Amino acid sequence: MTTAPVPAPGGDARGTVEDPVTVEGRWDFGYTYYAGAAASRFFNELRLNRRIMGTHCPQCDRVLVPARGFCDACFVEIDEWREVGTEGTLETFTILTSSFPGLPEPPLVVGYVTLDGASSAVLNAVCGVDLTDIDAAGLSLLSQPRVRVKFRDVREGRISDFAFELVGK
Amino acid sequence: MRPVYVHGVSVSPSWADPTCSLQDLIFVGVRDALRSAGMSATELDAVVLAAHDLVDGRSLTSMVTAPAAAAYLKDETRVGDDGATAFALADARVRSGSVETCLVAAWGRLSEGPVDAISHALFDPFTTRPLAMTEIGVSGLRATRALAEHPGYAAHREAAAARRDQRAGDPGRTPAPAWPLRPAELPVWSDVVAAVVIGSAPTAVEVLGVGMGTEPFELGDRDLLGLPALSAASGQALDEAQRGIAEVDVLELDGMTLFDEALAMEAVGAAARGGGMAALATDHRVDPVGAAARGYAAPAMGLAHIARAGERLADGEGRTALATGSSVVAAQSQAAVVLGTA
Ligand SMILES: [Zn+2]
C-alpha cells in the first residue's frame, strides 16, 4: 500500500477512459391503475352498450368526454351523464411512427374528435386511411373531415374498444 | 421584497460521454455556473433542483444527484418540473429575503435511456398511452392544427427550419417523427445540465418578473394552438416586470419542435395569431442557433433558455429578455421569466 497518488491507466482520469464501465438497467414493474367510478362507467358503457358517454358540468355547461367525476375548470363534482353522438369532427390528428410492444403497429393515424353533443375532444385511432403515401394521406385529412365511431366486435372496456373511420368511406 | 440578480450561468451539452457519470456531468455544470458567478459552493445559501426520475432512470433521482449539485448541508428544494419552474422558486427564496444566494440546476441525460419509450410512459394509462402517444405526437397534433388554420405555417416552415440550422441527429438522437413534422423540425436529443446562480447583490442582469401557468390534464380539453398557460405565465411575468411584450428585445422561448416554438411566439404576443412561423424565419429577437442548437433534454430546457437570455443581455443584444420553460406532459405547465439589464 502506498499513500502516493496513483496515476490513471490512460493518463488523465477525465478526458479519456480506456475501459468505460456501464451497467444495464430496466424498470419493469407491474402497476394496477384504478380508473375510478366515472371512468369505469365510461369504459363499461363502451363495452356493454356501445355508447360514448360524457358528463355535463352545470356550471360551465360543457359535456366532457371521456366522462369524468369533476370539472377541473369549475372545480365542482359532476354526475349528470349524457350520451354523445357517434359522429363528429376530426379536430386534429397526427401520424405516429413509434412502435411500442402490444400496441398497434405504425404508421398509425390518431386524432382528436369532438363528437356531436360533446364539448371536448377524445383521442382515438382513425382507421381506413390509405397510408401508401403518408404526405398525401395527411394532406387529405387537413380539412377537418367528419368521422364516425366504429366499435370493435370484441370489447374489453378499453379506449381501444372503438376507433374512428371517415364518414363516406 | 428584494431585487434579484443573475450572478452566473452555465449550460453544458454533451452526448453519451463515457468519461462522465450523471453526477459528474451535474458537478461540472454546477461548478461552471459557480465559476461564472465568481463564487464558491460555500457561498451558496440555497439550492433548487429540477429533475425527472423517469428521464434519469433513477428513483428519487435527486437523492443521488443533489450532492453533485452543491446541495450538501444546504437549504434544498427539489421539483419534478421544468428548470424554469425551479428558477421561479429560487427567485422567490431570494426575493423574500430568506436567502442571499441560490443555485438553480436542471438536467436531463437522454443518452442513457430510450427517449421515445420514456415519453410514451408519461401519458395516461387509460386514454392516451394505449394509442402510442408521445410528446412528439402531441407536437404533431399541434402542427396539423396549425397547418389547417394558418396558411403562414406551410409557407414559412422551410425558412424557419433553415434558419434554425438543426444538426441532423446521430442515430438515437432523433425522435421517431410524427406527421406533419419533418426531420429538420424535430429536436436533437442531448445530455444537458443547465445551472444559474442568482442572488440579492446587484449585477448587470436583474430578474424583473416571473409567472407560471397550468392547463387541463386532458389534451382534448386544451386549446392546442393557443397555449393559454404560456400566455398566462408570460403575461404575469411581464406585468410583474412592468414591461410590455413590445419592449422585449431578446426572446428565448422553449418548444420541443419548430411548431411548438412558433406557437409560443404567438402565445406570448411576440407574433400575431398565425404569424408565429413567419416570425421564427425572420425575427431577430429569436436566436435560432442558441439554446435549441445545444440539443433538447427535458427538464433542463427552460433553465437553459433563461441562462441563454442572461448571456444575450450581458452580451449587449438587448435590454429586456423573456425566457420560458414548458413542462412534460405536453407543455401542461409553463413558467416565464423576464430579465433586464440594470
Ligand atoms: Zn365546468
Short mmCIF file of C-alpha atoms and ligand atoms in Angstrom, two decimals:
data_model
loop_
_atom_site.label_atom_id
_atom_site.label_comp_id
_atom_site.label_asym_id
_atom_site.label_seq_id
_atom_site.Cartn_x
_atom_site.Cartn_y
_atom_site.Cartn_z
CA MET A 1 0.00 0.00 0.00
CA THR A 2 1.20 3.47 -0.80
CA THR A 3 -0.06 6.92 0.13
CA ALA A 4 1.41 8.45 -3.03
CA PRO A 5 -1.11 9.35 -5.80
CA VAL A 6 -1.61 6.51 -8.29
CA PRO A 7 -1.78 7.69 -11.93
CA ALA A 8 -4.83 6.75 -14.01
CA PRO A 9 -4.09 3.96 -16.54
CA GLY A 10 -4.84 6.14 -19.56
CA GLY A 11 -3.16 9.19 -18.10
CA ASP A 12 -5.93 11.67 -17.36
CA ALA A 13 -8.74 10.44 -15.10
CA ARG A 14 -11.25 12.50 -17.08
CA GLY A 15 -10.98 13.12 -20.79
CA THR A 16 -10.31 9.51 -21.71
CA VAL A 17 -11.44 6.21 -20.29
CA GLU A 18 -9.76 3.09 -21.55
CA ASP A 19 -12.48 0.76 -20.42
CA PRO A 20 -15.69 2.65 -19.77
CA VAL A 21 -17.91 0.76 -17.33
CA THR A 22 -21.64 0.72 -17.95
CA VAL A 23 -24.44 -1.32 -16.42
CA GLU A 24 -27.82 -2.17 -17.90
CA GLY A 25 -30.94 -1.07 -16.05
CA ARG A 26 -34.64 -1.76 -16.54
CA TRP A 27 -37.81 -0.51 -14.92
CA ASP A 28 -40.39 -3.17 -15.47
CA PHE A 29 -42.79 -3.07 -12.54
CA GLY A 30 -46.42 -4.01 -12.85
CA TYR A 31 -48.99 -1.46 -11.76
CA THR A 32 -52.76 -1.79 -11.44
CA TYR A 33 -54.32 1.60 -12.05
CA TYR A 34 -57.83 2.29 -10.72
CA ALA A 35 -60.00 4.10 -13.24
CA GLY A 36 -62.45 5.26 -10.56
CA ALA A 37 -66.23 5.41 -10.69
CA ALA A 38 -66.72 7.83 -13.59
CA ALA A 39 -64.12 6.37 -15.94
CA SER A 40 -65.22 2.83 -15.06
CA ARG A 41 -68.74 3.68 -16.14
CA PHE A 42 -67.40 5.32 -19.31
CA PHE A 43 -65.43 2.21 -20.26
CA ASN A 44 -68.23 -0.16 -19.25
CA GLU A 45 -70.68 1.78 -21.42
CA LEU A 46 -68.31 1.22 -24.35
CA ARG A 47 -68.04 -2.47 -23.63
CA LEU A 48 -71.65 -3.32 -22.77
CA ASN A 49 -73.77 -0.75 -24.58
CA ARG A 50 -71.63 0.63 -27.41
CA ARG A 51 -72.31 4.12 -26.11
CA ILE A 52 -69.93 7.06 -25.74
CA MET A 53 -70.80 8.89 -22.57
CA GLY A 54 -69.88 12.29 -21.24
CA THR A 55 -70.61 14.12 -18.02
CA HIS A 56 -72.27 17.54 -18.04
CA CYS A 57 -70.94 20.35 -15.88
CA PRO A 58 -73.86 22.51 -14.76
CA GLN A 59 -71.58 25.43 -14.08
CA CYS A 60 -69.81 25.82 -17.47
CA ASP A 61 -72.45 23.85 -19.41
CA ARG A 62 -69.83 21.63 -21.07
CA VAL A 63 -70.28 17.96 -21.81
CA LEU A 64 -66.88 16.43 -21.06
CA VAL A 65 -65.79 13.33 -22.96
CA PRO A 66 -64.40 10.94 -21.80
CA ALA A 67 -66.76 11.21 -18.82
CA ARG A 68 -65.17 12.24 -15.56
CA GLY A 69 -66.23 12.86 -11.98
CA PHE A 70 -65.32 16.54 -11.73
CA CYS A 71 -64.89 19.58 -13.92
CA ASP A 72 -61.36 20.86 -13.42
CA ALA A 73 -62.16 24.29 -14.86
CA CYS A 74 -65.02 24.93 -12.40
CA PHE A 75 -63.65 22.62 -9.72
CA VAL A 76 -67.03 21.05 -8.98
CA GLU A 77 -68.22 17.44 -8.88
CA ILE A 78 -70.25 16.41 -11.91
CA ASP A 79 -72.54 13.39 -12.15
CA GLU A 80 -75.07 14.24 -14.84
CA TRP A 81 -74.49 11.73 -17.63
CA ARG A 82 -75.14 12.39 -21.30
CA GLU A 83 -74.78 10.12 -24.30
CA VAL A 84 -73.00 11.89 -27.14
CA GLY A 85 -73.21 11.24 -30.87
CA THR A 86 -71.23 8.63 -32.76
CA GLU A 87 -70.23 11.10 -35.43
CA GLY A 88 -68.04 14.13 -35.06
CA THR A 89 -65.31 16.36 -36.45
CA LEU A 90 -61.66 15.35 -36.71
CA GLU A 91 -60.23 18.43 -34.99
CA THR A 92 -56.62 17.45 -35.43
CA PHE A 93 -54.53 14.34 -35.96
CA THR A 94 -51.01 13.08 -36.36
CA ILE A 95 -49.46 10.04 -37.95
CA LEU A 96 -47.31 8.26 -35.39
CA THR A 97 -44.28 6.19 -36.32
CA SER A 98 -43.15 4.93 -32.90
CA SER A 99 -43.51 1.23 -32.27
CA PHE A 100 -44.38 0.01 -28.76
CA PRO A 101 -44.85 -3.60 -27.66
CA GLY A 102 -48.50 -4.63 -27.56
CA LEU A 103 -49.77 -1.52 -29.35
CA PRO A 104 -50.92 -1.10 -32.95
CA GLU A 105 -48.06 -1.14 -35.43
CA PRO A 106 -47.09 2.19 -37.03
CA PRO A 107 -47.81 4.14 -39.09
CA LEU A 108 -50.86 4.92 -37.00
CA VAL A 109 -53.26 7.81 -37.55
CA VAL A 110 -54.60 9.13 -34.24
CA GLY A 111 -56.84 12.12 -33.92
CA TYR A 112 -58.90 14.23 -31.56
CA VAL A 113 -62.57 14.15 -32.42
CA THR A 114 -65.29 16.32 -30.94
CA LEU A 115 -68.32 14.07 -31.10
CA ASP A 116 -71.70 15.68 -31.76
CA GLY A 117 -73.07 16.93 -28.44
CA ALA A 118 -69.66 16.93 -26.72
CA SER A 119 -67.68 19.97 -25.67
CA SER A 120 -64.27 18.32 -25.50
CA ALA A 121 -62.39 16.11 -27.92
CA VAL A 122 -61.45 12.47 -27.44
CA LEU A 123 -58.36 10.79 -28.88
CA ASN A 124 -58.50 7.57 -30.83
CA ALA A 125 -57.16 5.80 -33.88
CA VAL A 126 -58.51 6.84 -37.27
CA CYS A 127 -58.69 3.70 -39.37
CA GLY A 128 -59.23 3.05 -43.03
CA VAL A 129 -56.87 5.81 -44.22
CA ASP A 130 -54.72 4.80 -47.20
CA LEU A 131 -51.18 5.33 -45.92
CA THR A 132 -49.28 4.30 -49.04
CA ASP A 133 -48.24 7.94 -49.39
CA ILE A 134 -48.12 9.41 -45.87
CA ASP A 135 -47.87 13.03 -47.02
CA ALA A 136 -50.85 12.65 -49.33
CA ALA A 137 -52.81 10.91 -46.57
CA GLY A 138 -52.03 13.68 -44.11
CA LEU A 139 -52.93 16.46 -46.51
CA SER A 140 -56.24 14.78 -47.34
CA LEU A 141 -57.23 14.89 -43.65
CA LEU A 142 -56.33 18.54 -43.04
CA SER A 143 -59.84 19.77 -43.87
CA GLN A 144 -61.21 18.53 -40.51
CA PRO A 145 -63.43 15.86 -42.08
CA ARG A 146 -66.41 14.19 -40.42
CA VAL A 147 -65.70 10.83 -38.82
CA ARG A 148 -67.82 8.22 -37.11
CA VAL A 149 -67.25 5.83 -34.25
CA LYS A 150 -66.67 2.21 -35.16
CA PHE A 151 -66.97 -0.22 -32.24
CA ARG A 152 -64.96 -3.41 -32.19
CA ASP A 153 -66.86 -6.68 -32.15
CA VAL A 154 -64.95 -7.85 -29.09
CA ARG A 155 -64.79 -5.12 -26.46
CA GLU A 156 -62.82 -5.12 -23.21
CA GLY A 157 -63.71 -1.86 -21.51
CA ARG A 158 -60.73 -0.06 -23.01
CA ILE A 159 -60.31 3.07 -25.12
CA SER A 160 -59.39 0.71 -27.96
CA ASP A 161 -62.99 -0.64 -27.91
CA PHE A 162 -63.67 1.87 -30.62
CA ALA A 163 -61.87 3.77 -33.34
CA PHE A 164 -62.86 6.41 -35.87
CA GLU A 165 -63.42 6.00 -39.57
CA LEU A 166 -64.10 8.63 -42.19
CA VAL A 167 -67.77 9.24 -42.96
CA GLY A 168 -68.47 8.30 -46.55
CA LYS A 169 -65.85 5.56 -46.68
CA MET B 1 -39.28 42.28 -1.32
CA ARG B 2 -35.73 42.48 -2.50
CA PRO B 3 -34.49 42.68 -6.08
CA VAL B 4 -32.90 39.54 -7.56
CA TYR B 5 -29.94 39.40 -9.93
CA VAL B 6 -28.30 36.79 -12.14
CA HIS B 7 -24.79 36.08 -10.91
CA GLY B 8 -23.64 33.26 -13.14
CA VAL B 9 -24.88 30.80 -15.76
CA SER B 10 -23.75 27.59 -17.39
CA VAL B 11 -25.27 25.29 -19.98
CA SER B 12 -23.26 22.15 -20.67
CA PRO B 13 -24.40 19.99 -23.58
CA SER B 14 -22.84 16.63 -24.36
CA TRP B 15 -23.84 13.23 -25.70
CA ALA B 16 -23.06 9.80 -24.29
CA ASP B 17 -19.72 10.91 -22.87
CA PRO B 18 -18.28 7.75 -21.29
CA THR B 19 -15.87 9.75 -19.13
CA CYS B 20 -18.69 11.22 -17.08
CA SER B 21 -21.40 9.71 -14.90
CA LEU B 22 -24.62 11.69 -14.50
CA GLN B 23 -23.27 13.01 -11.20
CA ASP B 24 -20.02 14.09 -12.93
CA LEU B 25 -21.99 15.99 -15.58
CA ILE B 26 -24.00 17.79 -12.90
CA PHE B 27 -20.90 18.57 -10.86
CA VAL B 28 -19.13 20.09 -13.87
CA GLY B 29 -22.18 22.12 -14.94
CA VAL B 30 -22.77 23.50 -11.45
CA ARG B 31 -19.06 24.19 -10.93
CA ASP B 32 -19.02 26.17 -14.19
CA ALA B 33 -22.03 28.25 -13.09
CA LEU B 34 -20.30 28.98 -9.76
CA ARG B 35 -17.12 29.95 -11.63
CA SER B 36 -19.15 32.22 -13.88
CA ALA B 37 -20.57 33.81 -10.71
CA GLY B 38 -17.12 34.08 -9.16
CA MET B 39 -18.45 32.19 -6.18
CA SER B 40 -17.61 29.06 -4.23
CA ALA B 41 -20.14 26.45 -3.16
CA THR B 42 -19.79 27.58 0.46
CA GLU B 43 -21.17 31.00 -0.51
CA LEU B 44 -24.45 29.47 -1.67
CA ASP B 45 -27.32 29.68 0.83
CA ALA B 46 -29.82 27.52 -1.07
CA VAL B 47 -30.24 25.14 -3.99
CA VAL B 48 -33.31 24.37 -6.12
CA LEU B 49 -33.11 21.35 -8.42
CA ALA B 50 -35.32 20.18 -11.29
CA ALA B 51 -35.07 16.58 -12.43
CA HIS B 52 -37.26 13.72 -13.58
CA ASP B 53 -36.87 10.23 -12.17
CA LEU B 54 -38.12 8.72 -15.42
CA VAL B 55 -35.59 10.64 -17.52
CA ASP B 56 -32.72 9.88 -15.15
CA GLY B 57 -33.78 6.24 -14.76
CA ARG B 58 -33.17 6.61 -11.03
CA SER B 59 -35.96 6.57 -8.50
CA LEU B 60 -35.89 9.71 -6.31
CA THR B 61 -33.08 10.82 -8.56
CA SER B 62 -32.31 13.97 -6.59
CA MET B 63 -31.12 11.86 -3.65
CA VAL B 64 -28.35 10.57 -5.89
CA THR B 65 -27.69 13.78 -7.70
CA ALA B 66 -28.23 16.60 -5.18
CA PRO B 67 -24.74 16.43 -3.63
CA ALA B 68 -23.29 16.75 -7.14
CA ALA B 69 -25.29 19.97 -7.42
CA ALA B 70 -23.67 21.56 -4.35
CA ALA B 71 -26.64 20.80 -2.08
CA TYR B 72 -24.56 19.30 0.75
CA LEU B 73 -25.89 20.76 4.03
CA LYS B 74 -27.84 23.40 2.07
CA ASP B 75 -31.41 24.67 2.12
CA GLU B 76 -32.52 22.48 -0.78
CA THR B 77 -35.75 22.18 -2.79
CA ARG B 78 -36.42 19.53 -5.46
CA VAL B 79 -39.05 19.85 -8.16
CA GLY B 80 -40.25 17.34 -10.72
CA ASP B 81 -40.93 20.06 -13.23
CA ASP B 82 -39.08 22.11 -15.80
CA GLY B 83 -35.99 24.06 -14.73
CA ALA B 84 -37.80 27.35 -15.32
CA THR B 85 -40.19 26.43 -12.51
CA ALA B 86 -37.19 25.69 -10.29
CA PHE B 87 -35.91 29.15 -11.21
CA ALA B 88 -39.25 30.68 -10.14
CA LEU B 89 -38.92 29.02 -6.72
CA ALA B 90 -35.31 30.12 -6.36
CA ASP B 91 -36.32 33.66 -7.25
CA ALA B 92 -38.98 33.55 -4.52
CA ARG B 93 -36.42 32.37 -1.93
CA VAL B 94 -34.11 35.30 -2.67
CA ARG B 95 -36.85 37.90 -3.25
CA SER B 96 -38.45 37.07 0.10
CA GLY B 97 -35.19 37.68 1.92
CA SER B 98 -34.95 34.09 3.17
CA VAL B 99 -31.59 33.60 1.44
CA GLU B 100 -28.96 35.83 -0.18
CA THR B 101 -27.78 33.44 -2.89
CA CYS B 102 -29.38 30.47 -4.58
CA LEU B 103 -28.28 27.99 -7.21
CA VAL B 104 -30.80 26.56 -9.68
CA ALA B 105 -29.86 23.45 -11.60
CA ALA B 106 -31.74 21.23 -14.04
CA TRP B 107 -30.58 18.33 -16.11
CA GLY B 108 -31.56 15.50 -18.38
CA ARG B 109 -29.27 12.82 -19.80
CA LEU B 110 -31.21 11.40 -22.70
CA SER B 111 -28.32 9.24 -23.94
CA GLU B 112 -28.87 6.83 -21.04
CA GLY B 113 -32.44 5.79 -21.84
CA PRO B 114 -34.98 5.06 -24.58
CA VAL B 115 -36.42 8.55 -25.06
CA ASP B 116 -39.48 7.62 -27.13
CA ALA B 117 -40.46 4.90 -24.64
CA ILE B 118 -39.94 7.24 -21.67
CA SER B 119 -42.02 9.88 -23.38
CA HIS B 120 -44.75 7.32 -24.02
CA ALA B 121 -44.75 6.24 -20.35
CA LEU B 122 -45.63 9.80 -19.32
CA PHE B 123 -49.09 9.52 -20.85
CA ASP B 124 -52.34 8.49 -19.21
CA PRO B 125 -52.65 4.69 -18.99
CA PHE B 126 -56.38 4.70 -19.79
CA THR B 127 -56.81 7.18 -22.61
CA THR B 128 -53.63 8.13 -24.43
CA ARG B 129 -50.91 5.57 -23.65
CA PRO B 130 -52.85 2.77 -25.44
CA LEU B 131 -52.76 4.95 -28.55
CA ALA B 132 -48.95 5.14 -28.69
CA MET B 133 -48.94 8.85 -27.86
CA THR B 134 -45.62 10.59 -27.18
CA GLU B 135 -44.52 14.19 -26.68
CA ILE B 136 -43.57 14.39 -30.35
CA GLY B 137 -47.03 13.02 -31.16
CA VAL B 138 -48.62 15.92 -29.29
CA SER B 139 -46.43 18.32 -31.21
CA GLY B 140 -47.68 16.60 -34.38
CA LEU B 141 -51.27 17.23 -33.26
CA ARG B 142 -50.49 20.92 -32.73
CA ALA B 143 -48.65 21.14 -36.05
CA THR B 144 -51.53 19.62 -38.01
CA ARG B 145 -53.99 22.05 -36.49
CA ALA B 146 -51.63 24.98 -37.14
CA LEU B 147 -51.23 24.00 -40.79
CA ALA B 148 -55.01 23.68 -41.13
CA GLU B 149 -55.74 27.06 -39.56
CA HIS B 150 -52.79 29.23 -40.57
CA PRO B 151 -51.54 29.25 -44.18
CA GLY B 152 -48.41 31.06 -42.98
CA TYR B 153 -47.18 27.92 -41.28
CA ALA B 154 -46.82 25.97 -44.51
CA ALA B 155 -45.39 28.99 -46.30
CA HIS B 156 -42.63 29.71 -43.78
CA ARG B 157 -41.74 26.38 -42.20
CA GLU B 158 -38.85 25.70 -44.53
CA ALA B 159 -37.26 29.11 -44.00
CA ALA B 160 -37.74 28.84 -40.24
CA ALA B 161 -36.14 25.38 -40.17
CA ALA B 162 -33.23 26.54 -42.34
CA ARG B 163 -32.56 29.47 -40.02
CA ARG B 164 -32.65 27.15 -37.02
CA ASP B 165 -29.91 25.10 -38.65
CA GLN B 166 -30.74 21.97 -36.69
CA ARG B 167 -27.93 19.47 -36.97
CA ALA B 168 -29.00 16.15 -38.32
CA GLY B 169 -29.24 13.84 -35.36
CA ASP B 170 -26.95 10.86 -34.95
CA PRO B 171 -28.72 7.54 -34.64
CA GLY B 172 -30.50 7.51 -31.32
CA ARG B 173 -30.58 11.29 -31.09
CA THR B 174 -33.64 11.90 -33.24
CA PRO B 175 -37.16 11.03 -32.15
CA ALA B 176 -39.49 8.93 -34.25
CA PRO B 177 -41.26 11.60 -36.32
CA ALA B 178 -44.99 12.26 -36.25
CA TRP B 179 -46.63 13.68 -39.38
CA PRO B 180 -46.61 16.53 -40.35
CA LEU B 181 -43.30 17.15 -38.60
CA ARG B 182 -40.19 16.92 -40.77
CA PRO B 183 -36.72 15.87 -39.55
CA ALA B 184 -35.37 19.44 -39.58
CA GLU B 185 -38.25 20.49 -37.33
CA LEU B 186 -37.57 17.90 -34.64
CA PRO B 187 -35.32 18.24 -31.59
CA VAL B 188 -31.93 16.59 -31.35
CA TRP B 189 -31.82 14.74 -28.03
CA SER B 190 -28.95 15.74 -25.79
CA ASP B 191 -27.40 15.43 -22.36
CA VAL B 192 -27.84 18.89 -20.86
CA VAL B 193 -27.01 20.37 -17.49
CA ALA B 194 -28.19 23.95 -17.01
CA ALA B 195 -27.27 25.92 -13.90
CA VAL B 196 -27.89 29.51 -12.85
CA VAL B 197 -26.75 31.34 -9.72
CA ILE B 198 -28.95 34.18 -8.51
CA GLY B 199 -28.62 36.49 -5.54
CA SER B 200 -29.58 39.76 -3.94
CA ALA B 201 -26.27 41.53 -4.65
CA PRO B 202 -26.61 43.72 -7.77
CA THR B 203 -25.15 42.58 -11.11
CA ALA B 204 -25.70 43.68 -14.72
CA VAL B 205 -28.77 41.43 -15.20
CA GLU B 206 -31.83 41.67 -12.95
CA VAL B 207 -34.75 39.25 -12.66
CA LEU B 208 -37.70 41.58 -13.25
CA GLY B 209 -40.66 39.23 -13.29
CA VAL B 210 -41.76 35.62 -13.03
CA GLY B 211 -45.02 33.88 -13.95
CA MET B 212 -46.42 30.37 -14.09
CA GLY B 213 -49.49 28.72 -15.58
CA THR B 214 -51.14 25.30 -15.83
CA GLU B 215 -53.55 23.82 -18.37
CA PRO B 216 -56.05 20.98 -18.02
CA PHE B 217 -54.68 17.45 -17.90
CA GLU B 218 -56.85 16.12 -20.73
CA LEU B 219 -55.37 17.09 -24.08
CA GLY B 220 -58.86 17.02 -25.60
CA ASP B 221 -59.91 19.86 -23.27
CA ARG B 222 -56.96 22.03 -24.23
CA ASP B 223 -56.54 24.85 -26.69
CA LEU B 224 -53.66 23.17 -28.53
CA LEU B 225 -52.80 26.25 -30.59
CA GLY B 226 -53.44 29.00 -28.05
CA LEU B 227 -51.16 27.64 -25.27
CA PRO B 228 -53.16 29.55 -22.62
CA ALA B 229 -50.81 28.52 -19.78
CA LEU B 230 -47.93 30.17 -21.63
CA SER B 231 -50.00 33.31 -22.31
CA ALA B 232 -50.89 33.49 -18.61
CA ALA B 233 -47.33 32.83 -17.42
CA SER B 234 -45.71 35.35 -19.75
CA GLY B 235 -48.44 37.92 -19.05
CA GLN B 236 -47.86 37.56 -15.32
CA ALA B 237 -44.08 37.83 -15.71
CA LEU B 238 -44.35 40.93 -17.93
CA ASP B 239 -46.86 42.57 -15.55
CA GLU B 240 -44.55 41.95 -12.63
CA ALA B 241 -41.68 43.39 -14.66
CA GLN B 242 -43.86 46.37 -15.67
CA ARG B 243 -42.89 45.76 -19.27
CA GLY B 244 -44.90 45.20 -22.43
CA ILE B 245 -44.02 42.50 -24.95
CA ALA B 246 -43.07 45.29 -27.38
CA GLU B 247 -40.24 46.25 -25.03
CA VAL B 248 -38.77 42.73 -25.10
CA ASP B 249 -35.79 42.56 -27.44
CA VAL B 250 -34.45 39.10 -26.55
CA LEU B 251 -36.73 36.05 -26.82
CA GLU B 252 -35.80 32.60 -25.52
CA LEU B 253 -38.97 30.53 -25.82
CA ASP B 254 -38.97 26.83 -25.06
CA GLY B 255 -40.54 24.48 -27.58
CA MET B 256 -39.78 20.87 -28.38
CA THR B 257 -40.27 21.26 -32.11
CA LEU B 258 -40.28 24.13 -34.57
CA PHE B 259 -44.09 24.25 -34.44
CA ASP B 260 -44.10 24.47 -30.63
CA GLU B 261 -41.69 27.39 -30.83
CA ALA B 262 -43.80 29.12 -33.48
CA LEU B 263 -46.98 28.75 -31.42
CA ALA B 264 -45.10 30.01 -28.36
CA MET B 265 -44.22 33.19 -30.28
CA GLU B 266 -47.94 33.81 -30.71
CA ALA B 267 -48.90 32.83 -27.16
CA VAL B 268 -46.55 35.40 -25.59
CA GLY B 269 -47.75 38.06 -28.05
CA ALA B 270 -44.42 38.35 -29.90
CA ALA B 271 -46.16 37.41 -33.17
CA ALA B 272 -49.70 37.93 -34.40
CA ARG B 273 -52.08 34.97 -34.50
CA GLY B 274 -50.99 32.76 -37.37
CA GLY B 275 -47.71 34.64 -37.71
CA GLY B 276 -45.51 32.55 -35.41
CA MET B 277 -43.76 30.54 -38.11
CA ALA B 278 -43.03 33.61 -40.22
CA ALA B 279 -41.61 35.29 -37.13
CA LEU B 280 -39.29 32.34 -36.48
CA ALA B 281 -37.99 32.69 -40.02
CA THR B 282 -37.09 36.37 -39.66
CA ASP B 283 -37.44 37.79 -36.15
CA HIS B 284 -34.09 38.87 -34.73
CA ARG B 285 -35.32 38.72 -31.15
CA VAL B 286 -35.12 34.96 -31.62
CA ASP B 287 -31.69 33.34 -31.54
CA PRO B 288 -32.32 30.27 -33.68
CA VAL B 289 -28.97 28.64 -33.05
CA GLY B 290 -28.88 29.38 -29.34
CA ALA B 291 -30.28 27.04 -26.75
CA ALA B 292 -32.05 24.86 -29.32
CA ALA B 293 -28.77 24.10 -31.07
CA ARG B 294 -27.40 22.69 -27.83
CA GLY B 295 -29.92 19.93 -28.20
CA TYR B 296 -33.01 19.11 -26.20
CA ALA B 297 -33.23 17.42 -22.84
CA ALA B 298 -36.23 17.74 -20.53
CA PRO B 299 -36.42 19.09 -17.88
CA ALA B 300 -33.35 21.30 -18.45
CA MET B 301 -34.55 23.43 -21.34
CA GLY B 302 -36.41 26.21 -19.54
CA LEU B 303 -33.34 26.91 -17.41
CA ALA B 304 -31.11 26.64 -20.49
CA HIS B 305 -33.24 29.34 -22.14
CA ILE B 306 -33.06 31.55 -19.03
CA ALA B 307 -29.29 31.11 -18.95
CA ARG B 308 -29.04 31.96 -22.65
CA ALA B 309 -31.27 35.01 -22.17
CA GLY B 310 -28.95 36.21 -19.41
CA GLU B 311 -25.92 35.70 -21.67
CA ARG B 312 -27.54 37.56 -24.55
CA LEU B 313 -28.38 40.54 -22.35
CA ALA B 314 -24.86 40.54 -20.91
CA ASP B 315 -23.53 40.46 -24.49
CA GLY B 316 -25.49 43.64 -25.27
CA GLU B 317 -28.11 42.06 -27.53
CA GLY B 318 -30.88 43.95 -25.77
CA ARG B 319 -32.23 45.40 -22.55
CA THR B 320 -35.17 43.12 -21.78
CA ALA B 321 -35.47 39.35 -22.27
CA LEU B 322 -38.36 36.93 -21.98
CA ALA B 323 -37.43 33.27 -21.40
CA THR B 324 -39.86 30.40 -20.93
CA GLY B 325 -39.84 26.75 -19.98
CA SER B 326 -42.55 24.21 -20.63
CA SER B 327 -43.07 21.01 -18.70
CA VAL B 328 -43.89 17.49 -19.66
CA VAL B 329 -46.56 16.24 -20.33
CA ALA B 330 -47.22 18.16 -23.50
CA ALA B 331 -46.38 21.56 -22.03
CA GLN B 332 -49.15 21.32 -19.45
CA SER B 333 -47.41 23.83 -17.21
CA GLN B 334 -45.35 26.80 -18.27
CA ALA B 335 -43.05 29.21 -16.48
CA ALA B 336 -41.87 32.57 -17.81
CA VAL B 337 -39.08 34.86 -16.64
CA VAL B 338 -38.34 38.46 -17.61
CA LEU B 339 -34.75 39.60 -17.27
CA GLY B 340 -33.49 43.15 -17.72
CA THR B 341 -30.22 45.00 -17.79
CA ALA B 342 -29.64 47.42 -14.95
ZN ZN C 1 -67.34 23.23 -15.54
#
